[in-house]
Coordinates of N, CA, C and O and ligand atoms in Angstrom, one line a residue:
X1 N 0.8 -1.2 0.0 CA 0.0 0.0 0.0 C 0.9 1.2 0.0 O 2.0 1.2 0.6
X2 N 0.4 2.3 -0.6 CA 1.1 3.5 -0.6 C 0.2 4.7 -0.6 O -0.9 4.6 -1.1
X3 N 0.7 5.8 0.0 CA -0.1 7.0 0.0 C 0.1 7.8 -1.3 O 1.3 7.9 -1.7
X4 N -1.0 8.2 -1.9 CA -0.9 8.9 -3.2 C -1.1 10.4 -3.0 O -1.9 10.7 -2.1
X5 N -0.5 11.2 -3.8 CA -0.7 12.6 -3.7 C -2.2 13.0 -4.0 O -2.7 12.4 -5.0
X6 N -2.7 13.9 -3.3 CA -4.1 14.3 -3.5 C -4.1 15.6 -4.4 O -3.4 16.6 -4.0
X7 N -4.9 15.6 -5.5 CA -5.0 16.8 -6.3 C -5.7 17.9 -5.6 O -6.7 17.7 -4.8
X8 N -5.2 19.1 -5.7 CA -5.8 20.3 -5.1 C -6.5 21.1 -6.2 O -6.0 21.4 -7.2
X9 N -7.8 21.5 -5.8 CA -8.6 22.4 -6.6 C -7.9 23.8 -6.8 O -7.4 24.2 -5.8
X10 N -7.9 24.4 -7.9 CA -8.5 24.0 -9.2 C -7.6 23.1 -10.0 O -6.4 23.4 -10.1
X11 N -8.1 22.0 -10.6 CA -7.4 21.1 -11.4 C -8.3 20.5 -12.4 O -9.4 20.1 -12.0
X12 N -8.0 20.6 -13.7 CA -9.0 20.1 -14.7 C -9.4 18.7 -14.5 O -10.6 18.3 -14.8
X13 N -8.6 17.8 -13.8 CA -8.9 16.4 -13.6 C -10.1 16.3 -12.6 O -10.8 15.3 -12.5
X14 N -10.3 17.3 -11.8 CA -11.4 17.3 -10.8 C -12.7 17.7 -11.4 O -13.7 17.6 -10.7
X15 N -12.7 18.1 -12.7 CA -13.9 18.5 -13.3 C -14.4 17.5 -14.4 O -15.3 17.8 -15.1
X16 N -13.8 16.4 -14.4 CA -14.1 15.4 -15.5 C -15.1 14.4 -15.1 O -15.2 14.0 -13.9
X17 N -15.9 13.9 -16.1 CA -16.8 12.8 -15.8 C -15.9 11.5 -15.8 O -15.2 11.3 -16.8
X18 N -16.0 10.8 -14.8 CA -15.2 9.6 -14.7 C -15.8 8.4 -15.4 O -17.1 8.3 -15.4
X19 N -15.0 7.5 -15.8 CA -15.5 6.3 -16.6 C -15.8 5.1 -15.7 O -15.0 4.9 -14.8
X20 N -16.8 4.3 -16.1 CA -17.1 3.1 -15.3 C -15.9 2.1 -15.4 O -15.1 2.1 -16.3
X21 N -15.8 1.3 -14.3 CA -14.7 0.3 -14.2 C -15.3 -1.0 -14.8 O -16.4 -1.4 -14.4
X22 N -14.5 -1.6 -15.7 CA -15.1 -2.8 -16.4 C -14.9 -4.1 -15.6 O -15.8 -4.9 -15.7
X23 N -13.8 -4.2 -14.9 CA -13.7 -5.4 -14.1 C -12.9 -5.1 -12.8 O -12.0 -4.2 -12.8
X24 N -13.2 -5.9 -11.8 CA -12.5 -5.7 -10.5 C -11.1 -6.4 -10.6 O -11.0 -7.5 -10.1
X25 N -10.1 -5.7 -11.2 CA -8.8 -6.3 -11.4 C -8.0 -6.1 -10.2 O -8.4 -5.4 -9.2
X26 N -6.8 -6.7 -10.1 CA -5.9 -6.5 -9.0 C -5.4 -5.1 -8.9 O -5.2 -4.5 -7.9
X27 N -5.3 -4.4 -10.1 CA -5.0 -3.0 -10.1 C -6.0 -2.1 -9.4 O -5.6 -1.2 -8.7
X28 N -7.3 -2.5 -9.6 CA -8.3 -1.7 -9.0 C -8.3 -2.0 -7.5 O -8.4 -1.1 -6.7
X29 N -8.0 -3.2 -7.1 CA -7.9 -3.6 -5.7 C -6.8 -2.8 -5.0 O -6.9 -2.2 -3.9
X30 N -5.7 -2.7 -5.7 CA -4.5 -1.9 -5.2 C -4.8 -0.4 -5.1 O -4.5 0.2 -4.2
X31 N -5.5 0.1 -6.2 CA -5.9 1.5 -6.1 C -6.8 1.8 -4.9 O -6.6 2.8 -4.2
X32 N -7.8 0.9 -4.7 CA -8.7 1.1 -3.6 C -7.9 1.1 -2.2 O -8.2 1.9 -1.3
X33 N -7.0 0.2 -2.1 CA -6.2 0.1 -0.8 C -5.4 1.4 -0.7 O -5.3 1.9 0.4
X34 N -4.7 1.8 -1.7 CA -4.0 3.1 -1.7 C -4.8 4.2 -1.3 O -4.5 5.1 -0.5
X35 N -6.0 4.3 -1.9 CA -7.0 5.4 -1.6 C -7.4 5.4 -0.1 O -7.5 6.4 0.5
X36 N -7.7 4.2 0.4 CA -8.0 4.1 1.8 C -6.9 4.6 2.7 O -7.1 5.3 3.6
X37 N -5.7 4.1 2.4 CA -4.5 4.5 3.2 C -4.3 6.0 3.1 O -4.1 6.7 4.1
X38 N -4.5 6.6 1.9 CA -4.4 8.0 1.7 C -5.4 8.8 2.5 O -5.1 9.8 3.1
X39 N -6.7 8.3 2.5 CA -7.8 8.9 3.2 C -7.5 8.9 4.7 O -7.7 9.9 5.3
X40 N -7.2 7.7 5.2 CA -6.9 7.7 6.7 C -5.7 8.6 7.1 O -5.8 9.2 8.2
X41 N -4.7 8.6 6.2 CA -3.6 9.4 6.5 C -3.9 10.9 6.5 O -3.3 11.7 7.3
X42 N -4.8 11.3 5.7 CA -5.0 12.8 5.5 C -5.3 13.6 6.7 O -4.7 14.7 6.9
X43 N -6.2 13.3 7.7 CA -7.2 12.3 7.6 C -8.5 12.8 7.0 O -8.8 14.0 7.1
X44 N -9.3 11.9 6.4 CA -10.6 12.3 5.9 C -11.5 11.1 6.0 O -11.1 10.0 6.4
X45 N -12.8 11.4 5.7 CA -13.8 10.3 5.8 C -14.2 9.8 4.4 O -14.9 8.8 4.3
X46 N -13.7 10.4 3.3 CA -14.0 9.9 2.0 C -13.0 10.4 1.0 O -12.4 11.4 1.2
X47 N -12.8 9.6 -0.1 CA -11.8 10.0 -1.1 C -12.3 9.4 -2.4 O -12.6 8.2 -2.5
X48 N -12.3 10.2 -3.5 CA -12.7 9.6 -4.8 C -11.5 9.5 -5.7 O -10.6 10.3 -5.6
X49 N -11.6 8.5 -6.6 CA -10.4 8.2 -7.5 C -9.9 9.5 -8.3 O -8.7 9.7 -8.4
X50 N -10.8 10.4 -8.8 CA -10.2 11.5 -9.5 C -9.3 12.4 -8.6 O -8.5 13.1 -9.1
X51 N -9.6 12.4 -7.3 CA -8.7 13.2 -6.4 C -7.3 12.7 -6.3 O -6.4 13.4 -5.9
X52 N -7.1 11.4 -6.8 CA -5.7 11.0 -6.9 C -5.3 10.8 -8.4 O -4.4 10.1 -8.7
X53 N -6.1 11.5 -9.2 CA -5.7 11.6 -10.6 C -6.2 10.4 -11.5 O -5.8 10.3 -12.6
X54 N -7.0 9.6 -10.9 CA -7.5 8.4 -11.7 C -9.0 8.7 -12.1 O -9.8 8.7 -11.2
X55 N -9.3 8.8 -13.4 CA -10.6 9.2 -13.8 C -11.5 8.0 -13.9 O -12.1 7.8 -15.0
X56 N -11.7 7.3 -12.9 CA -12.6 6.1 -12.8 C -13.6 6.2 -11.7 O -13.4 6.9 -10.7
X57 N -14.7 5.4 -11.9 CA -15.8 5.5 -11.0 C -15.6 4.6 -9.7 O -16.0 3.5 -9.7
X58 N -14.9 5.2 -8.8 CA -14.5 4.5 -7.6 C -14.3 5.5 -6.5 O -13.7 6.5 -6.7
X59 N -14.9 5.2 -5.3 CA -14.6 6.0 -4.1 C -14.5 5.2 -2.9 O -15.0 4.0 -2.9
X60 N -13.8 5.7 -1.9 CA -13.7 5.0 -0.6 C -14.3 5.9 0.5 O -14.3 7.1 0.3
X61 N -14.8 5.3 1.5 CA -15.2 6.1 2.7 C -15.2 5.3 3.9 O -15.2 4.0 3.9
X62 N -15.1 6.0 5.0 CA -15.3 5.4 6.4 C -15.7 6.5 7.3 O -14.9 7.4 7.7
X63 N -17.0 6.5 7.6 CA -17.5 7.6 8.5 C -17.7 7.2 9.9 O -18.4 7.9 10.7
X64 N -17.1 6.1 10.3 CA -17.1 5.7 11.7 C -16.3 6.8 12.5 O -15.2 7.0 12.2
X65 N -17.0 7.4 13.5 CA -16.3 8.5 14.2 C -16.1 8.2 15.6 O -15.3 8.8 16.3
X66 N -17.0 7.3 16.2 CA -17.0 7.1 17.6 C -15.7 6.4 18.0 O -15.3 5.4 17.4
X67 N -15.1 6.9 19.1 CA -13.9 6.3 19.7 C -14.3 4.9 20.1 O -15.3 4.7 20.7
X68 N -13.4 3.9 19.8 CA -13.6 2.6 20.2 C -14.5 1.7 19.3 O -14.5 0.5 19.3
X69 N -15.2 2.4 18.3 CA -15.9 1.7 17.3 C -14.9 1.2 16.3 O -14.0 2.0 15.9
X70 N -15.1 0.0 15.7 CA -14.1 -0.4 14.7 C -14.4 0.3 13.4 O -15.5 0.6 13.0
X71 N -13.3 0.5 12.7 CA -13.4 1.2 11.4 C -14.2 0.4 10.4 O -14.3 -0.9 10.5
X72 N -14.8 1.1 9.4 CA -15.5 0.3 8.4 C -15.0 0.9 7.0 O -15.7 1.7 6.4
X73 N -13.9 0.4 6.6 CA -13.4 0.9 5.3 C -14.2 0.3 4.2 O -14.4 -0.9 4.1
X74 N -14.7 1.2 3.3 CA -15.6 0.8 2.2 C -15.0 1.2 0.9 O -14.5 2.4 0.8
X75 N -15.1 0.4 -0.1 CA -14.7 0.8 -1.5 C -15.9 0.5 -2.4 O -16.4 -0.6 -2.4
X76 N -16.3 1.6 -3.1 CA -17.5 1.5 -3.9 C -17.2 1.7 -5.4 O -16.7 2.8 -5.7
X77 N -17.4 0.7 -6.2 CA -17.1 0.7 -7.6 C -18.4 1.0 -8.4 O -19.4 0.3 -8.1
X78 N -18.3 1.8 -9.4 CA -19.5 2.2 -10.2 C -20.7 2.4 -9.4 O -21.8 1.9 -9.6
X79 N -20.6 3.3 -8.3 CA -21.8 3.5 -7.4 C -22.9 4.3 -8.1 O -22.6 5.1 -9.0
X80 N -24.1 3.9 -7.8 CA -25.3 4.6 -8.3 C -26.2 4.9 -7.2 O -26.4 4.0 -6.3
X81 N -26.9 6.0 -7.2 CA -27.9 6.3 -6.2 C -29.2 5.8 -6.8 O -29.7 6.1 -7.9
X82 N -29.9 4.9 -6.0 CA -31.1 4.3 -6.6 C -32.3 4.8 -5.8 O -33.5 4.7 -6.3
X83 N -32.1 5.5 -4.7 CA -33.3 6.1 -4.0 C -32.7 7.2 -3.1 O -31.6 7.1 -2.5
X84 N -33.5 8.3 -2.9 CA -33.1 9.3 -2.0 C -34.4 9.7 -1.1 O -35.5 9.6 -1.6
X85 N -34.2 10.1 0.1 CA -35.3 10.5 0.9 C -35.7 12.0 0.6 O -34.9 12.7 0.1
X86 N -36.9 12.3 0.9 CA -37.4 13.7 0.7 C -36.8 14.6 1.8 O -36.5 15.7 1.6
X87 N -36.6 13.9 2.9 CA -36.1 14.7 4.1 C -34.6 15.0 3.8 O -33.9 14.2 3.2
X88 N -34.2 16.3 4.1 CA -32.9 16.7 3.8 C -32.1 16.9 5.1 O -32.6 17.0 6.2
X89 N -30.8 17.1 5.0 CA -29.9 17.3 6.0 C -28.8 18.3 5.6 O -28.4 18.3 4.5
X90 N -28.4 19.2 6.5 CA -27.4 20.2 6.2 C -26.2 19.9 7.0 O -26.2 19.8 8.2
X91 N -25.0 19.7 6.3 CA -23.8 19.4 7.0 C -22.8 20.5 6.6 O -22.8 20.9 5.4
X92 N -21.8 20.8 7.4 CA -20.7 21.6 7.0 C -19.7 20.7 6.4 O -19.1 19.8 7.0
X93 N -19.6 20.8 5.1 CA -18.7 19.9 4.3 C -17.3 20.5 4.1 O -17.1 21.7 4.0
X94 N -16.4 19.6 3.9 CA -15.0 20.0 3.5 C -14.6 19.0 2.5 O -15.3 18.1 2.1
X95 N -13.4 19.1 2.0 CA -12.9 18.2 0.9 C -11.4 18.2 1.0 O -10.8 19.3 1.1
X96 N -10.8 17.0 0.8 CA -9.4 16.9 0.9 C -8.7 17.7 -0.3 O -7.5 18.0 -0.2
X97 N -9.5 17.9 -1.4 CA -8.9 18.7 -2.5 C -9.1 20.2 -2.3 O -8.7 21.0 -3.2
X98 N -9.8 20.6 -1.2 CA -10.1 22.0 -1.0 C -9.7 22.3 0.5 O -10.6 22.5 1.3
X99 N -8.5 22.1 0.9 CA -8.1 22.1 2.3 C -8.5 23.4 3.0 O -8.4 24.5 2.4
X100 N -9.0 23.2 4.2 CA -9.2 24.4 5.1 C -10.4 25.3 4.7 O -10.5 26.4 5.2
X101 N -11.2 24.8 3.8 CA -12.5 25.5 3.5 C -13.7 24.6 3.8 O -13.7 23.5 3.4
X102 N -14.7 25.2 4.5 CA -15.8 24.4 4.8 C -17.1 25.2 4.5 O -17.0 26.5 4.6
X103 N -18.1 24.6 4.1 CA -19.4 25.3 3.9 C -20.6 24.3 4.1 O -20.4 23.1 3.9
X104 N -21.7 24.9 4.4 CA -22.9 24.1 4.6 C -23.5 23.7 3.3 O -23.7 24.6 2.4
X105 N -23.8 22.4 3.1 CA -24.5 21.9 1.9 C -25.7 21.1 2.4 O -25.6 20.3 3.3
X106 N -26.8 21.3 1.7 CA -28.0 20.6 2.0 C -28.2 19.5 1.0 O -28.1 19.8 -0.2
X107 N -28.4 18.3 1.4 CA -28.6 17.1 0.6 C -29.6 16.2 1.2 O -29.9 16.3 2.4
X108 N -30.2 15.2 0.4 CA -31.1 14.3 1.0 C -30.4 13.6 2.2 O -29.2 13.3 2.2
X109 N -31.3 13.3 3.2 CA -30.8 12.8 4.5 C -30.4 11.3 4.3 O -29.5 10.9 5.0
X110 N -31.1 10.6 3.5 CA -30.8 9.2 3.3 C -30.7 8.9 1.8 O -31.5 9.4 1.0
X111 N -29.8 8.0 1.5 CA -29.7 7.6 0.1 C -29.5 6.1 0.1 O -28.8 5.5 0.9
X112 N -30.0 5.4 -0.9 CA -29.8 4.0 -1.2 C -28.8 3.9 -2.3 O -29.1 4.5 -3.4
X113 N -27.7 3.2 -2.1 CA -26.7 3.1 -3.2 C -26.6 1.6 -3.6 O -26.8 0.7 -2.8
X114 N -26.3 1.5 -4.9 CA -25.9 0.2 -5.5 C -24.5 0.3 -6.0 O -24.2 1.3 -6.7
X115 N -23.7 -0.7 -5.7 CA -22.3 -0.6 -6.3 C -21.7 -2.0 -6.4 O -22.3 -3.0 -5.9
X116 N -20.6 -2.0 -7.0 CA -19.8 -3.2 -7.2 C -18.7 -3.2 -6.1 O -18.0 -2.2 -6.0
X117 N -18.6 -4.3 -5.3 CA -17.6 -4.3 -4.3 C -16.3 -4.9 -4.8 O -16.2 -5.4 -5.9
X118 N -15.2 -4.8 -4.0 CA -14.0 -5.4 -4.4 C -14.1 -7.0 -4.5 O -13.2 -7.6 -5.1
X119 N -15.2 -7.5 -3.9 CA -15.4 -8.9 -4.0 C -16.1 -9.3 -5.3 O -16.4 -10.5 -5.6
X120 N -16.3 -8.3 -6.2 CA -16.9 -8.5 -7.5 C -18.4 -8.7 -7.5 O -19.0 -9.0 -8.5
X121 N -19.0 -8.5 -6.3 CA -20.5 -8.7 -6.1 C -21.1 -7.3 -6.1 O -20.5 -6.3 -5.7
X122 N -22.4 -7.3 -6.4 CA -23.3 -6.1 -6.4 C -23.8 -6.0 -4.9 O -24.3 -6.9 -4.4
X123 N -23.6 -4.8 -4.4 CA -24.1 -4.5 -3.0 C -25.2 -3.4 -3.1 O -25.1 -2.6 -4.0
X124 N -26.1 -3.4 -2.1 CA -27.1 -2.4 -2.0 C -27.2 -2.0 -0.6 O -27.3 -3.0 0.3
X125 N -27.3 -0.7 -0.2 CA -27.4 -0.4 1.2 C -27.9 1.0 1.3 O -27.6 1.9 0.5
X126 N -28.8 1.2 2.3 CA -29.2 2.6 2.6 C -28.3 3.2 3.6 O -27.9 2.6 4.6
X127 N -27.9 4.5 3.3 CA -27.0 5.2 4.2 C -27.8 6.4 4.8 O -28.7 7.0 4.1
X128 N -27.4 6.8 6.0 CA -28.1 7.9 6.7 C -27.0 8.8 7.3 O -25.9 8.5 7.4
X129 N -27.4 10.1 7.6 CA -26.6 11.0 8.3 C -25.3 11.3 7.6 O -25.3 11.5 6.3
X130 N -24.2 11.3 8.3 CA -22.9 11.6 7.7 C -22.5 10.7 6.6 O -21.9 11.1 5.6
X131 N -22.9 9.4 6.7 CA -22.6 8.4 5.7 C -23.3 8.8 4.4 O -22.7 8.7 3.3
X132 N -24.5 9.3 4.5 CA -25.3 9.6 3.3 C -24.7 10.9 2.6 O -24.5 11.0 1.4
X133 N -24.3 11.9 3.5 CA -23.7 13.1 2.9 C -22.4 12.8 2.3 O -22.1 13.2 1.1
X134 N -21.6 12.0 2.9 CA -20.3 11.6 2.4 C -20.4 10.9 1.1 O -19.7 11.2 0.1
X135 N -21.3 9.9 1.0 CA -21.5 9.1 -0.2 C -21.9 10.0 -1.4 O -21.4 9.9 -2.5
X136 N -22.8 11.0 -1.1 CA -23.2 11.9 -2.2 C -22.1 12.9 -2.6 O -21.9 13.2 -3.8
X137 N -21.3 13.3 -1.6 CA -20.2 14.2 -1.9 C -19.2 13.5 -2.8 O -18.7 14.0 -3.8
X138 N -18.9 12.2 -2.4 CA -17.9 11.4 -3.2 C -18.5 11.1 -4.6 O -17.7 11.1 -5.6
X139 N -19.7 10.8 -4.7 CA -20.3 10.4 -6.0 C -20.3 11.7 -6.9 O -20.0 11.5 -8.1
X140 N -20.5 12.8 -6.3 CA -20.4 14.1 -7.1 C -19.0 14.2 -7.8 O -18.9 14.6 -8.9
X141 N -17.9 13.8 -7.0 CA -16.6 13.8 -7.5 C -16.5 13.0 -8.8 O -15.7 13.4 -9.8
X142 N -17.2 11.9 -8.9 CA -17.1 11.0 -10.1 C -17.8 11.7 -11.3 O -17.6 11.3 -12.4
X143 N -18.6 12.7 -11.0 CA -19.2 13.5 -12.1 C -18.6 14.9 -12.3 O -19.2 15.8 -12.9
X144 N -17.4 15.0 -11.8 CA -16.7 16.3 -11.9 C -17.3 17.4 -11.1 O -17.0 18.6 -11.5
X145 N -18.0 17.1 -10.0 CA -18.6 18.1 -9.2 C -18.0 18.2 -7.8 O -17.8 17.1 -7.2
X146 N -17.7 19.4 -7.4 CA -17.2 19.6 -6.0 C -18.2 20.2 -5.1 O -19.2 20.7 -5.6
X147 N -18.0 20.1 -3.8 CA -19.0 20.6 -2.9 C -19.3 22.1 -3.1 O -20.4 22.6 -2.9
X148 N -18.2 22.8 -3.5 CA -18.4 24.3 -3.7 C -19.3 24.6 -4.9 O -19.8 25.7 -5.0
X149 N -19.5 23.6 -5.8 CA -20.5 23.8 -6.9 C -21.9 23.8 -6.4 O -22.8 24.2 -7.1
X150 N -22.1 23.5 -5.1 CA -23.4 23.6 -4.5 C -23.6 24.9 -3.9 O -24.7 25.2 -3.4
X151 N -22.6 25.8 -3.9 CA -22.7 27.1 -3.2 C -23.0 28.1 -4.3 O -22.9 27.9 -5.5
X152 N -23.3 29.3 -3.8 CA -23.5 30.5 -4.7 C -22.2 30.9 -5.4 O -21.1 30.5 -4.9
X153 N -22.3 31.6 -6.5 CA -21.2 32.0 -7.3 C -20.1 32.8 -6.6 O -18.9 32.5 -6.7
X154 N -20.6 33.7 -5.7 CA -19.6 34.6 -5.0 C -18.7 33.8 -4.1 O -17.5 33.9 -4.1
X155 N -19.4 32.9 -3.3 CA -18.7 32.1 -2.3 C -17.7 31.1 -3.0 O -16.6 30.9 -2.6
X156 N -18.2 30.6 -4.1 CA -17.4 29.6 -4.9 C -16.2 30.3 -5.5 O -15.1 29.7 -5.3
X157 N -16.3 31.4 -6.1 CA -15.2 32.1 -6.7 C -14.2 32.6 -5.6 O -13.0 32.6 -5.8
X158 N -14.7 32.9 -4.4 CA -13.9 33.4 -3.4 C -13.0 32.2 -2.9 O -11.7 32.4 -2.8
X159 N -13.6 31.1 -2.7 CA -12.8 29.9 -2.3 C -11.8 29.5 -3.4 O -10.6 29.2 -3.1
X160 N -12.2 29.5 -4.6 CA -11.3 29.2 -5.8 C -10.1 30.1 -5.8 O -9.0 29.7 -6.0
X161 N -10.4 31.4 -5.7 CA -9.3 32.4 -5.7 C -8.3 32.1 -4.6 O -7.0 32.1 -4.8
X162 N -8.8 31.8 -3.4 CA -7.9 31.4 -2.3 C -7.1 30.2 -2.5 O -5.9 30.1 -2.2
X163 N -7.7 29.2 -3.2 CA -7.0 28.0 -3.5 C -5.9 28.2 -4.6 O -4.9 27.6 -4.5
X164 N -6.2 29.1 -5.6 CA -5.2 29.4 -6.6 C -4.0 30.1 -5.9 O -2.9 29.7 -6.3
X165 N -4.3 30.9 -5.0 CA -3.2 31.6 -4.3 C -2.4 30.6 -3.5 O -1.1 30.6 -3.6
X166 N -3.1 29.7 -2.8 CA -2.4 28.6 -2.0 C -1.5 27.8 -2.9 O -0.3 27.5 -2.6
X167 N -2.0 27.5 -4.1 CA -1.2 26.7 -5.0 C 0.0 27.4 -5.6 O 1.1 26.9 -5.7
X168 N -0.2 28.7 -5.8 CA 1.0 29.6 -6.3 C 2.0 29.7 -5.2 O 3.2 29.5 -5.4
X169 N 1.6 29.9 -3.9 CA 2.5 30.0 -2.8 C 3.3 28.7 -2.6 O 4.5 28.7 -2.4
X170 N 2.6 27.5 -2.8 CA 3.2 26.2 -2.6 C 4.2 26.0 -3.7 O 5.3 25.5 -3.4
X171 N 3.9 26.4 -4.9 CA 4.8 26.2 -6.1 C 6.1 27.0 -5.9 O 7.1 26.6 -6.3
X172 N 5.9 28.2 -5.3 CA 7.1 29.0 -5.0 C 7.9 28.4 -3.9 O 9.1 28.7 -3.8
X173 N 7.3 27.7 -3.0 CA 8.0 27.0 -1.9 C 8.2 27.8 -0.7 O 8.5 28.9 -0.6
Ligands
LIG201 NI1 -14.2 15.9 -1.7

């Protein structure tokens, strides 16, 4: 396993529609393991393949937050939302590709997802609370959408300008 560098917004690769994965190969297994390690190291609760520069439909997440509860590392291949609740939830979201910026985003409170697991089988499960928000945020990444795209234009461009500056400062060293 190895930690992969995380792309920082703005980056054209974060705006692309990602392609479905045709088979659960050992390369995909390795990618998922690297992504989980990268996510835990960051630390974060979710990470999508485009954030490590791979334009494929895969994300990982683990929203277990309680101390003492065992982790639940999940890898979802070709995930689809098959149902959403009418009830909504507002969370202050962040993103490993947009460090140190947070904003409230309102999304359906519960979502049912269908995906292909690393075991090659189709899974279906309903997620609630932080898990549901995280799953929707990560799925957005696979469609080239960031959480700031849910915000108003002014807030979005303000964050983008700050990120551009951060990248310039970093490049300068
Ligand atoms: Ni994100």
